[in-house]
Amino acid sequence: MLQVETIVKIQKNQSGPGYDILFEDGRSIWVTKARTIPALLILLKYGVGSESDLANGSTTLPTIKKILEGKYPLGLIKDYYGDANKPFSELWNEEGFTWIKQPFGLRKNRSQGYVLDPSDHEKLFLPVNKAFRQSPKITDLANIKQRLPSLCNLCGSQVVPDSQAKGRFSADRLRRRIDHRIPVQKDGKSEDKNYQILCFYCNKSKWQICNPCSKPDCENCALAFPENTTKIFPTGEDIADRMKIL
């Protein structure tokens, strides 16, 4: 069984993107995204974790940081995460650690709980397929903004960069996110036609439905293509009353 206390160092991967988590026995776990590291460390330490462990005010992450003090690059692990819903799910979806479980109905501090069984620790060293998410190129971003000028493609809210939304009323409806219509973990491409602009609130709500969807039909889902339908494919719910006028 792996222990956070036996981690020697967390460092940049020398041959590709991401980071290596090095242990005393000489082995390492490769992760591609910095924000998945604290989620994985929490699961290694406690077995169960949730976004509440990464939120402002939680003592879980400070405890992990104290154990690993001096063993990781400065700033790599933040004090808390505003998008705390994503790091745990990305361990499954993008890092390829599909043995991390998301049991239905398991809640930790009112958030969805994730579980890493000690018997699955050794699997973390196995080679797995990673889903590499890419931000749109400058030219793609210009095209997206021209097609959807500063509006959430789902609810129609005006959206702005985070710096302009801070401290304003209903800030999560203002914060702009560039979303993959078809999620990367479901073979969506990082290309112009697969991007849309969403507000932070709709982006998070979309993720909560897309993440557990096991048999996606994104082309016929309002979350991916609200231009085509008002129904969410996995649930059949019609969200026309919460969508902008198309």
XYZ file of C-alpha atoms in Angstrom:
246
model
C 0.000 0.000 0.000
C 1.346 3.418 -0.984
C 1.728 6.178 1.574
C 2.042 9.913 1.044
C 4.796 9.896 3.662
C 7.013 7.747 1.380
C 6.947 10.260 -1.482
C 10.474 11.548 -2.117
C 9.750 14.266 -4.640
C 7.204 15.595 -7.122
C 8.911 16.969 -10.215
C 8.354 17.894 -13.828
C 8.343 14.895 -16.173
C 11.639 14.851 -18.033
C 10.395 13.301 -21.272
C 6.920 14.772 -21.756
C 4.121 16.828 -20.238
C 3.048 16.680 -16.635
C 4.708 15.546 -13.428
C 6.238 12.473 -11.800
C 5.462 11.526 -8.206
C 8.581 9.676 -6.985
C 8.518 7.155 -4.132
C 11.260 5.761 -1.883
C 11.330 2.466 -3.798
C 12.358 4.298 -7.003
C 9.010 4.006 -8.783
C 6.976 6.950 -10.004
C 3.387 7.809 -10.936
C 2.954 10.001 -14.011
C 0.170 12.580 -14.113
C -0.350 15.080 -16.916
C -2.233 17.822 -15.056
C -1.025 19.718 -12.000
C -4.481 20.008 -10.462
C -5.003 16.230 -10.386
C -2.001 15.856 -8.071
C -3.679 17.085 -4.844
C -6.752 14.955 -5.574
C -4.584 11.856 -5.990
C -2.598 12.648 -2.846
C -5.809 12.940 -0.829
C -7.006 9.567 -2.099
C -3.638 7.976 -1.298
C -3.716 9.412 2.227
C -7.361 8.909 3.171
C -8.842 6.505 0.594
C -11.872 8.766 0.079
C -11.991 12.364 -1.126
C -14.288 14.975 -2.605
C -14.218 18.516 -3.932
C -14.871 19.753 -0.383
C -11.322 18.621 0.488
C -9.953 21.072 -2.074
C -12.220 23.974 -1.197
C -11.214 27.066 0.740
C -11.397 26.433 4.479
C -10.769 22.681 4.385
C -7.929 21.333 6.552
C -7.341 18.275 4.346
C -5.120 19.896 1.737
C -3.010 21.883 4.246
C -2.313 18.606 6.051
C -1.066 17.006 2.809
C 1.063 20.053 2.001
C 2.681 19.959 5.446
C 3.623 16.292 5.008
C 5.230 17.046 1.632
C 6.797 20.372 2.529
C 9.911 20.975 0.404
C 9.223 17.993 -1.848
C 7.379 19.723 -4.695
C 7.907 22.862 -6.822
C 6.766 26.082 -5.203
C 3.183 26.873 -6.210
C 2.474 23.445 -7.709
C -0.102 22.605 -5.023
C -2.400 25.510 -4.232
C -3.930 26.321 -0.857
C -7.377 25.637 -2.346
C -9.043 25.175 -5.750
C -11.914 27.254 -7.101
C -12.770 24.590 -9.693
C -12.653 21.901 -7.005
C -15.165 19.681 -8.824
C -12.744 18.771 -11.609
C -9.476 17.397 -10.149
C -11.034 14.168 -8.830
C -13.043 13.410 -11.981
C -10.026 14.142 -14.179
C -8.077 11.389 -12.414
C -10.596 9.013 -13.984
C -11.376 10.793 -17.239
C -8.069 12.297 -18.321
C -5.328 10.596 -16.309
C -6.830 7.195 -17.149
C -7.036 5.904 -13.559
C -10.390 4.251 -14.217
C -10.201 2.097 -11.078
C -10.864 5.183 -8.969
C -14.527 4.723 -8.081
C -17.348 7.241 -7.911
C -19.989 5.245 -5.984
C -23.549 6.385 -6.559
C -24.916 8.105 -3.468
C -21.543 8.394 -1.704
C -21.295 11.912 -0.286
C -18.515 13.569 1.664
C -19.422 16.958 3.134
C -22.327 17.172 0.653
C -20.036 16.555 -2.336
C -19.694 13.474 -4.518
C -17.178 11.090 -2.960
C -14.359 9.345 -4.846
C -12.690 6.162 -3.623
C -9.251 4.647 -4.247
C -9.026 1.182 -2.720
C -5.546 0.299 -1.369
C -5.678 -2.909 -3.430
C -5.619 -0.704 -6.551
C -2.560 1.351 -5.596
C -0.224 -0.760 -7.714
C -2.290 0.012 -10.825
C -1.181 3.638 -10.611
C 2.217 2.584 -11.949
C 0.783 0.883 -15.037
C 0.933 2.599 -18.466
C -2.484 4.076 -19.298
C -3.975 6.160 -22.084
C -4.133 9.842 -21.230
C -6.743 12.236 -22.637
C -4.797 15.381 -23.495
C -6.961 18.495 -23.282
C -5.796 21.495 -25.299
C -6.922 25.082 -25.009
C -7.993 26.645 -28.309
C -5.369 28.395 -30.384
C -5.537 32.172 -30.589
C -7.082 31.974 -34.066
C -9.669 29.420 -32.891
C -10.530 31.548 -29.875
C -11.083 34.560 -32.145
C -13.425 32.482 -34.324
C -15.360 31.254 -31.275
C -15.799 34.783 -29.950
C -16.941 35.951 -33.370
C -19.574 33.203 -33.585
C -20.723 33.567 -29.976
C -19.842 37.100 -28.900
C -19.411 37.013 -25.117
C -22.492 34.873 -24.454
C -22.932 31.501 -22.755
C -24.094 29.077 -25.441
C -26.544 27.468 -23.014
C -28.127 30.132 -20.821
C -27.229 33.217 -22.843
C -25.543 35.047 -19.957
C -22.971 37.654 -20.857
C -19.541 36.265 -19.970
C -16.212 37.913 -19.222
C -12.722 36.830 -18.086
C -12.466 35.789 -14.436
C -10.622 38.994 -13.540
C -13.626 41.057 -14.619
C -16.165 38.830 -12.852
C -14.511 38.816 -9.429
C -16.684 40.413 -6.748
C -19.665 40.926 -9.037
C -23.186 39.644 -8.418
C -23.775 36.067 -9.656
C -20.119 35.822 -10.661
C -20.394 32.179 -11.762
C -22.820 33.283 -14.481
C -20.248 35.832 -15.660
C -17.041 33.768 -15.647
C -16.183 32.616 -19.179
C -15.179 29.039 -19.961
C -14.146 27.537 -23.292
C -15.865 24.153 -23.330
C -15.349 21.043 -25.440
C -18.838 20.251 -26.769
C -17.931 16.558 -26.972
C -15.718 15.990 -23.902
C -12.100 15.022 -24.455
C -12.566 11.867 -22.374
C -15.340 10.835 -24.783
C -13.071 11.299 -27.831
C -13.899 14.956 -28.418
C -11.274 16.798 -30.457
C -9.476 20.003 -29.513
C -10.532 21.785 -32.693
C -12.522 24.870 -33.558
C -15.830 23.166 -34.321
C -15.809 21.317 -30.984
C -15.475 24.458 -28.832
C -18.259 26.550 -27.364
C -18.394 29.373 -24.839
C -20.167 28.672 -21.538
C -20.451 30.487 -18.244
C -18.764 28.811 -15.271
C -22.119 27.705 -13.837
C -23.305 25.978 -17.033
C -19.870 24.472 -17.612
C -19.909 22.878 -14.139
C -23.525 21.709 -14.554
C -22.650 20.169 -17.940
C -19.682 18.337 -16.439
C -21.845 16.845 -13.667
C -24.024 15.154 -16.315
C -21.352 14.388 -18.937
C -18.923 12.805 -16.495
C -21.021 9.712 -15.549
C -22.640 9.377 -19.006
C -21.502 5.933 -20.171
C -23.204 5.790 -23.578
C -23.020 9.324 -24.923
C -24.858 10.610 -27.964
C -23.431 14.115 -27.836
C -24.803 15.106 -31.229
C -28.323 14.785 -29.795
C -27.670 16.418 -26.441
C -28.482 20.026 -25.575
C -25.377 20.299 -23.410
C -23.130 19.780 -26.419
C -25.256 21.127 -29.255
C -27.969 23.442 -27.900
C -28.424 24.666 -31.461
C -29.937 21.276 -32.349
C -32.065 20.269 -29.349
C -33.328 21.332 -25.922
C -33.126 17.841 -24.381
C -30.273 16.383 -22.344
C -29.513 12.975 -23.856
C -28.606 10.925 -20.721
C -31.634 12.040 -18.701
C -34.165 13.019 -21.363
C -34.815 16.262 -19.480
C -36.002 19.199 -21.573
C -34.144 22.342 -20.437
C -35.773 24.808 -22.831
C -36.886 26.933 -19.867
C -33.260 27.446 -18.810
C -31.797 28.040 -22.250
C -31.394 31.227 -24.188
C -33.733 31.863 -27.103
C -32.093 30.137 -30.070
